[in-house]
Amino acid sequence: MPKLSIRKSSGQFAELPLLHARYSVGRSADNDIVLEGAGVSRHHCALERDGEGYQIRDLGSHNGVYLNGRSVQQARLRENDEIRIGNAILVYGPASDLTSTVTFEEDYDQVVASIRSGAQTPPGAAGEELAGDRRTLSLLCDLSFGLSTVTSLDEVARKAIEILLETTRAERGAIFLLDGEPGALRPIMVCERGESRRDLEPVALSSTIARRILTERKGLITADAAADPRFAHGESVVLHGLRSVCCAPLVGKGGNLGALYLENNRVLGAFDSDDLRLLCAVASQIALSVENARFFEALKRSNEELERLVEERTAALRETELRLYQSEKISSLSRA
């Protein structure tokens, strides 16, 4: 079974086993393999099965497909062939040495600490890195503004996921909170593009992924969960055909609260390292908002309980006063 090693212009690296008869490649989100950056057309090229191997075919792209440095319209691929599409490099080869590089991880605490400390991008950083930093800061500002007046847990969840769906290639997003039994995660909100409600089909968060992000406090992305040796045998991964996944823990002052989760089951490699850092940053704000929302909900319940007790005491006092009045009136009549 052949594989494709992909190094995107963002620096993300993934190795994907080629299992299907055809893979579309391009900038548009409806491709099987999504590539960003200058020089990539919306539907750039296709990999098509040819006997036991594959061939590559240009789909009328503006900047062409380069195979080992030579422009081609269509060509059969051989072991270690290098394909250049825009600034992305794809290498075709056997899958015998497939590793876990389909997964990229970031330490959650380090990411959040660097953002909170206002860490600057190093001098000489590439334009794409600077653009990624600006994107993260812009989204965090939007999120802070959007959540500044939100006290309901449902509102917090819906607003945060909707913003993430607008700025990533995710098809669906969800927020899970730890519930009762240790390690048990309950979805409090599931959103799809254009939809945000509780009654959508449940998101299948892999228990293997959940354990990893919660126990190790790591945010992670996988370009193809079904091909990732760490997760490929998970029941939910197999049953629901999970592909591109991006996930980060929700960590509050008292410890783990849950998980923030994005998925795209149509596209391989839909998320990159910038998306993961963004998700970790957003997760830290959501965790704070979740704790605030819980505080306000607890305060509201306490106030409601206090009001109920006051009403009961007031009613009891009025009843006592009425009985006292009636008793005094009867006594007055009897004396007369």
Short mmCIF file of C-alpha atoms in Angstrom, two decimals, residues 24-302:
data_model
loop_
_atom_site.label_atom_id
_atom_site.label_comp_id
_atom_site.label_asym_id
_atom_site.label_seq_id
_atom_site.Cartn_x
_atom_site.Cartn_y
_atom_site.Cartn_z
CA SER A 24 -8.48 15.37 -5.24
CA VAL A 25 -5.88 17.97 -4.23
CA GLY A 26 -6.31 21.73 -4.02
CA ARG A 27 -7.13 24.84 -2.02
CA SER A 28 -10.89 24.32 -1.77
CA ALA A 29 -12.27 22.66 1.36
CA ASP A 30 -14.12 20.05 -0.71
CA ASN A 31 -10.85 18.37 -1.76
CA ASP A 32 -9.61 15.16 -0.16
CA ILE A 33 -6.21 16.75 0.46
CA VAL A 34 -6.36 20.48 1.19
CA LEU A 35 -3.27 22.62 0.54
CA GLU A 36 -2.91 26.32 1.30
CA GLY A 37 -0.59 29.02 0.10
CA ALA A 38 0.24 30.87 -3.07
CA GLY A 39 0.21 28.90 -6.30
CA VAL A 40 -2.44 26.35 -5.30
CA SER A 41 -5.63 26.30 -7.38
CA ARG A 42 -9.04 25.48 -5.93
CA HIS A 43 -8.98 22.08 -7.65
CA HIS A 44 -5.35 21.67 -8.59
CA CYS A 45 -4.76 18.01 -9.43
CA ALA A 46 -5.81 14.45 -8.69
CA LEU A 47 -4.09 11.23 -7.64
CA GLU A 48 -5.72 8.27 -9.39
CA ARG A 49 -5.09 4.58 -8.90
CA ASP A 50 -3.20 2.99 -11.78
CA GLY A 51 -2.82 -0.75 -11.30
CA GLU A 52 -0.93 -1.24 -8.03
CA GLY A 53 0.26 2.35 -7.97
CA TYR A 54 -1.01 5.85 -8.70
CA GLN A 55 -0.73 8.50 -11.37
CA ILE A 56 -1.02 12.26 -10.96
CA ARG A 57 -3.14 14.39 -13.28
CA ASP A 58 -3.27 18.19 -13.52
CA LEU A 59 -6.88 19.46 -13.37
CA GLY A 60 -6.17 22.65 -15.29
CA SER A 61 -4.35 24.46 -12.49
CA HIS A 62 -2.95 27.97 -13.01
CA ASN A 63 0.57 27.19 -11.78
CA GLY A 64 0.99 23.58 -12.81
CA VAL A 65 2.18 20.36 -11.20
CA TYR A 66 5.91 19.71 -10.92
CA LEU A 67 7.19 16.14 -10.70
CA ASN A 68 10.86 15.96 -9.72
CA GLY A 69 11.28 19.54 -10.91
CA ARG A 70 9.57 19.01 -14.28
CA SER A 71 6.13 20.33 -15.22
CA VAL A 72 3.72 17.50 -16.08
CA GLN A 73 0.10 17.18 -17.14
CA GLN A 74 -0.16 13.50 -16.29
CA ALA A 75 2.42 10.98 -15.11
CA ARG A 76 2.70 7.64 -13.34
CA LEU A 77 4.25 7.95 -9.89
CA ARG A 78 7.30 5.98 -8.81
CA GLU A 79 8.87 5.45 -5.41
CA ASN A 80 10.34 8.64 -3.90
CA ASP A 81 8.91 10.88 -6.62
CA GLU A 82 8.69 14.47 -5.38
CA ILE A 83 5.61 16.48 -6.34
CA ARG A 84 5.53 20.26 -5.91
CA ILE A 85 2.19 22.05 -5.80
CA GLY A 86 2.59 25.73 -4.99
CA ASN A 87 4.86 25.78 -1.93
CA ALA A 88 3.80 22.31 -0.74
CA ILE A 89 5.96 19.23 -1.27
CA LEU A 90 4.45 15.75 -1.60
CA VAL A 91 6.60 12.61 -1.73
CA TYR A 92 5.19 9.34 -3.04
CA GLY A 93 6.48 6.09 -1.56
CA PRO A 94 5.71 2.74 0.07
CA ALA A 95 3.86 2.68 3.39
CA SER A 96 6.10 0.12 5.09
CA ASP A 97 7.78 2.80 7.19
CA LEU A 98 4.61 4.74 8.01
CA THR A 99 5.02 6.43 11.39
CA SER A 100 2.83 8.42 13.71
CA THR A 101 3.74 11.72 12.07
CA VAL A 102 0.12 12.11 11.04
CA THR A 103 -0.28 13.45 14.56
CA PHE A 104 1.03 16.81 15.69
CA GLU A 105 0.87 17.78 19.36
CA GLU A 106 1.37 20.94 21.40
CA ASP A 107 1.78 21.16 25.17
CA TYR A 108 -1.37 22.97 26.28
CA ASP A 109 0.18 24.75 29.27
CA GLN A 110 3.14 26.00 27.22
CA VAL A 111 0.91 27.34 24.45
CA VAL A 112 -1.38 29.16 26.87
CA ALA A 113 1.56 30.51 28.89
CA SER A 114 3.24 31.90 25.76
CA ILE A 115 0.03 33.64 24.71
CA ARG A 116 -0.66 35.08 28.16
CA SER A 117 2.91 36.32 28.50
CA GLY A 118 2.60 38.16 25.20
CA ALA A 119 5.46 36.21 23.61
CA GLN A 120 6.59 37.85 20.39
CA THR A 121 7.27 36.14 17.09
CA PRO A 122 11.07 35.82 16.69
CA PRO A 123 12.81 38.30 14.36
CA GLY A 124 13.01 37.01 10.82
CA ALA A 125 9.90 34.87 11.17
CA ALA A 126 8.17 34.01 7.93
CA GLY A 127 5.21 36.04 6.75
CA GLU A 128 2.91 33.07 7.26
CA GLU A 129 3.98 32.83 10.92
CA LEU A 130 3.20 36.52 11.42
CA ALA A 131 -0.13 36.07 9.67
CA GLY A 132 -0.87 33.14 11.99
CA ASP A 133 -0.10 35.26 15.06
CA ARG A 134 -2.31 38.08 13.82
CA ARG A 135 -5.09 35.61 13.10
CA THR A 136 -4.86 34.15 16.62
CA LEU A 137 -4.88 37.57 18.29
CA SER A 138 -7.77 38.75 16.12
CA LEU A 139 -9.86 35.70 16.96
CA LEU A 140 -9.10 35.95 20.67
CA CYS A 141 -10.21 39.60 20.62
CA ASP A 142 -13.42 38.64 18.84
CA LEU A 143 -14.00 35.81 21.29
CA SER A 144 -13.32 37.99 24.34
CA PHE A 145 -15.75 40.59 23.05
CA GLY A 146 -18.35 37.96 22.22
CA LEU A 147 -18.11 36.30 25.62
CA SER A 148 -17.82 39.48 27.68
CA THR A 149 -21.56 39.63 28.35
CA VAL A 150 -22.29 35.91 28.23
CA THR A 151 -23.20 34.13 31.46
CA SER A 152 -25.16 31.11 30.17
CA LEU A 153 -23.16 27.92 29.62
CA ASP A 154 -25.08 27.21 26.40
CA GLU A 155 -24.31 30.69 25.08
CA VAL A 156 -20.61 30.32 25.89
CA ALA A 157 -20.42 26.99 24.05
CA ARG A 158 -22.38 28.11 21.00
CA LYS A 159 -20.54 31.41 20.54
CA ALA A 160 -17.07 29.88 20.85
CA ILE A 161 -17.69 27.03 18.40
CA GLU A 162 -19.36 29.28 15.84
CA ILE A 163 -16.29 31.54 15.79
CA LEU A 164 -13.99 28.52 15.34
CA LEU A 165 -16.12 27.14 12.50
CA GLU A 166 -15.80 30.50 10.75
CA THR A 167 -12.01 30.54 10.97
CA THR A 168 -10.99 26.90 10.39
CA ARG A 169 -11.90 24.14 7.94
CA ALA A 170 -13.87 22.23 10.55
CA GLU A 171 -17.22 20.79 9.50
CA ARG A 172 -18.34 20.23 13.09
CA GLY A 173 -17.32 21.35 16.53
CA ALA A 174 -18.27 20.35 20.04
CA ILE A 175 -17.59 21.15 23.66
CA PHE A 176 -17.49 18.27 26.12
CA LEU A 177 -17.55 18.61 29.90
CA LEU A 178 -16.53 16.02 32.46
CA ASP A 179 -19.67 14.59 33.97
CA GLY A 180 -20.00 12.45 37.09
CA GLU A 181 -18.07 9.25 36.40
CA PRO A 182 -14.29 9.86 36.21
CA GLY A 183 -13.24 10.48 32.62
CA ALA A 184 -16.82 10.52 31.29
CA LEU A 185 -17.37 13.37 28.83
CA ARG A 186 -20.80 14.81 28.07
CA PRO A 187 -21.35 17.02 25.00
CA ILE A 188 -23.05 20.26 26.00
CA MET A 189 -23.09 21.74 22.49
CA VAL A 190 -22.61 20.38 18.97
CA CYS A 191 -22.38 22.80 16.05
CA GLU A 192 -22.19 22.31 12.31
CA ARG A 193 -21.74 25.02 9.73
CA GLY A 194 -25.03 26.91 9.81
CA GLU A 195 -26.38 24.86 12.73
CA SER A 196 -25.91 25.14 16.50
CA ARG A 197 -28.19 23.13 18.71
CA ARG A 198 -28.21 20.25 21.14
CA ASP A 199 -30.19 17.75 19.03
CA LEU A 200 -27.63 17.30 16.24
CA GLU A 201 -26.18 13.83 15.76
CA PRO A 202 -23.65 13.25 18.57
CA VAL A 203 -19.99 13.84 17.81
CA ALA A 204 -17.90 10.70 18.24
CA LEU A 205 -14.99 11.85 20.39
CA SER A 206 -12.50 8.99 20.50
CA SER A 207 -11.94 7.86 24.09
CA THR A 208 -8.28 7.28 23.19
CA ILE A 209 -7.88 10.88 22.04
CA ALA A 210 -9.81 12.15 25.07
CA ARG A 211 -7.61 10.26 27.52
CA ARG A 212 -4.46 11.53 25.85
CA ILE A 213 -5.37 15.21 25.89
CA LEU A 214 -6.73 15.10 29.45
CA THR A 215 -4.00 13.02 31.11
CA GLU A 216 -1.08 14.65 29.27
CA ARG A 217 -2.69 18.08 28.79
CA LYS A 218 -1.79 18.08 25.12
CA GLY A 219 -3.67 19.64 22.26
CA LEU A 220 -3.42 17.48 19.15
CA ILE A 221 -4.32 17.28 15.51
CA THR A 222 -4.37 14.19 13.36
CA ALA A 223 -4.45 14.44 9.59
CA ASP A 224 -6.19 11.07 9.30
CA ALA A 225 -7.33 9.37 12.51
CA ALA A 226 -8.04 6.13 10.63
CA ALA A 227 -4.38 5.92 9.56
CA ASP A 228 -2.84 7.13 12.82
CA PRO A 229 -1.48 4.08 14.68
CA ARG A 230 -2.33 5.72 18.02
CA PHE A 231 -6.04 5.99 17.26
CA ALA A 232 -6.79 3.79 14.22
CA HIS A 233 -8.14 0.88 16.29
CA GLY A 234 -10.48 3.00 18.41
CA GLU A 235 -14.11 1.97 18.08
CA SER A 236 -15.40 5.48 17.34
CA VAL A 237 -12.62 6.12 14.81
CA VAL A 238 -13.57 3.01 12.84
CA LEU A 239 -17.34 3.29 13.27
CA HIS A 240 -17.63 6.96 12.29
CA GLY A 241 -14.76 7.11 9.80
CA LEU A 242 -12.94 9.91 11.61
CA ARG A 243 -10.36 11.70 9.49
CA SER A 244 -9.11 15.19 10.34
CA VAL A 245 -9.40 15.92 14.06
CA CYS A 246 -8.25 18.86 16.18
CA CYS A 247 -8.74 18.67 19.95
CA ALA A 248 -7.59 20.50 23.10
CA PRO A 249 -8.34 20.15 26.83
CA LEU A 250 -10.41 22.64 28.80
CA VAL A 251 -8.39 23.36 31.93
CA GLY A 252 -9.76 25.50 34.75
CA LYS A 253 -8.30 26.66 38.04
CA GLY A 254 -9.39 23.43 39.68
CA GLY A 255 -8.16 21.10 36.94
CA ASN A 256 -9.63 19.51 33.83
CA LEU A 257 -13.12 20.62 32.83
CA GLY A 258 -13.53 18.87 29.48
CA ALA A 259 -12.47 19.13 25.84
CA LEU A 260 -12.85 21.39 22.81
CA TYR A 261 -13.15 19.39 19.60
CA LEU A 262 -13.21 20.05 15.84
CA GLU A 263 -13.51 17.54 13.01
CA ASN A 264 -13.64 17.29 9.23
CA ASN A 265 -14.43 13.81 7.96
CA ARG A 266 -14.32 14.75 4.28
CA VAL A 267 -10.80 16.14 4.03
CA LEU A 268 -7.40 14.74 4.97
CA GLY A 269 -5.09 17.16 6.77
CA ALA A 270 -7.75 19.85 7.22
CA PHE A 271 -5.97 21.34 10.25
CA ASP A 272 -2.43 22.63 10.75
CA SER A 273 -0.23 23.69 13.66
CA ASP A 274 -1.67 27.22 13.61
CA ASP A 275 -5.16 25.77 14.06
CA LEU A 276 -3.93 23.75 17.03
CA ARG A 277 -2.33 26.72 18.77
CA LEU A 278 -5.48 28.68 18.09
CA LEU A 279 -7.62 25.91 19.56
CA CYS A 280 -5.50 25.76 22.73
CA ALA A 281 -5.77 29.53 23.14
CA VAL A 282 -9.53 29.48 22.64
CA ALA A 283 -9.86 26.51 25.01
CA SER A 284 -8.24 28.53 27.81
CA GLN A 285 -10.80 31.30 27.38
CA ILE A 286 -13.68 28.86 27.15
CA ALA A 287 -12.54 27.17 30.37
CA LEU A 288 -12.58 30.53 32.16
CA SER A 289 -16.02 31.30 30.72
CA VAL A 290 -17.32 27.87 31.73
CA GLU A 291 -16.18 28.47 35.31
CA ASN A 292 -17.76 31.95 35.27
CA ALA A 293 -20.99 30.59 33.81
CA ARG A 294 -21.10 27.87 36.46
CA PHE A 295 -20.52 30.49 39.15
CA PHE A 296 -23.37 32.67 37.84
CA GLU A 297 -25.67 29.66 37.50
CA ALA A 298 -24.86 28.60 41.07
CA LEU A 299 -25.40 32.18 42.26
CA LYS A 300 -28.71 32.31 40.39
CA ARG A 301 -29.84 29.05 41.99
CA SER A 302 -28.83 30.35 45.42
#
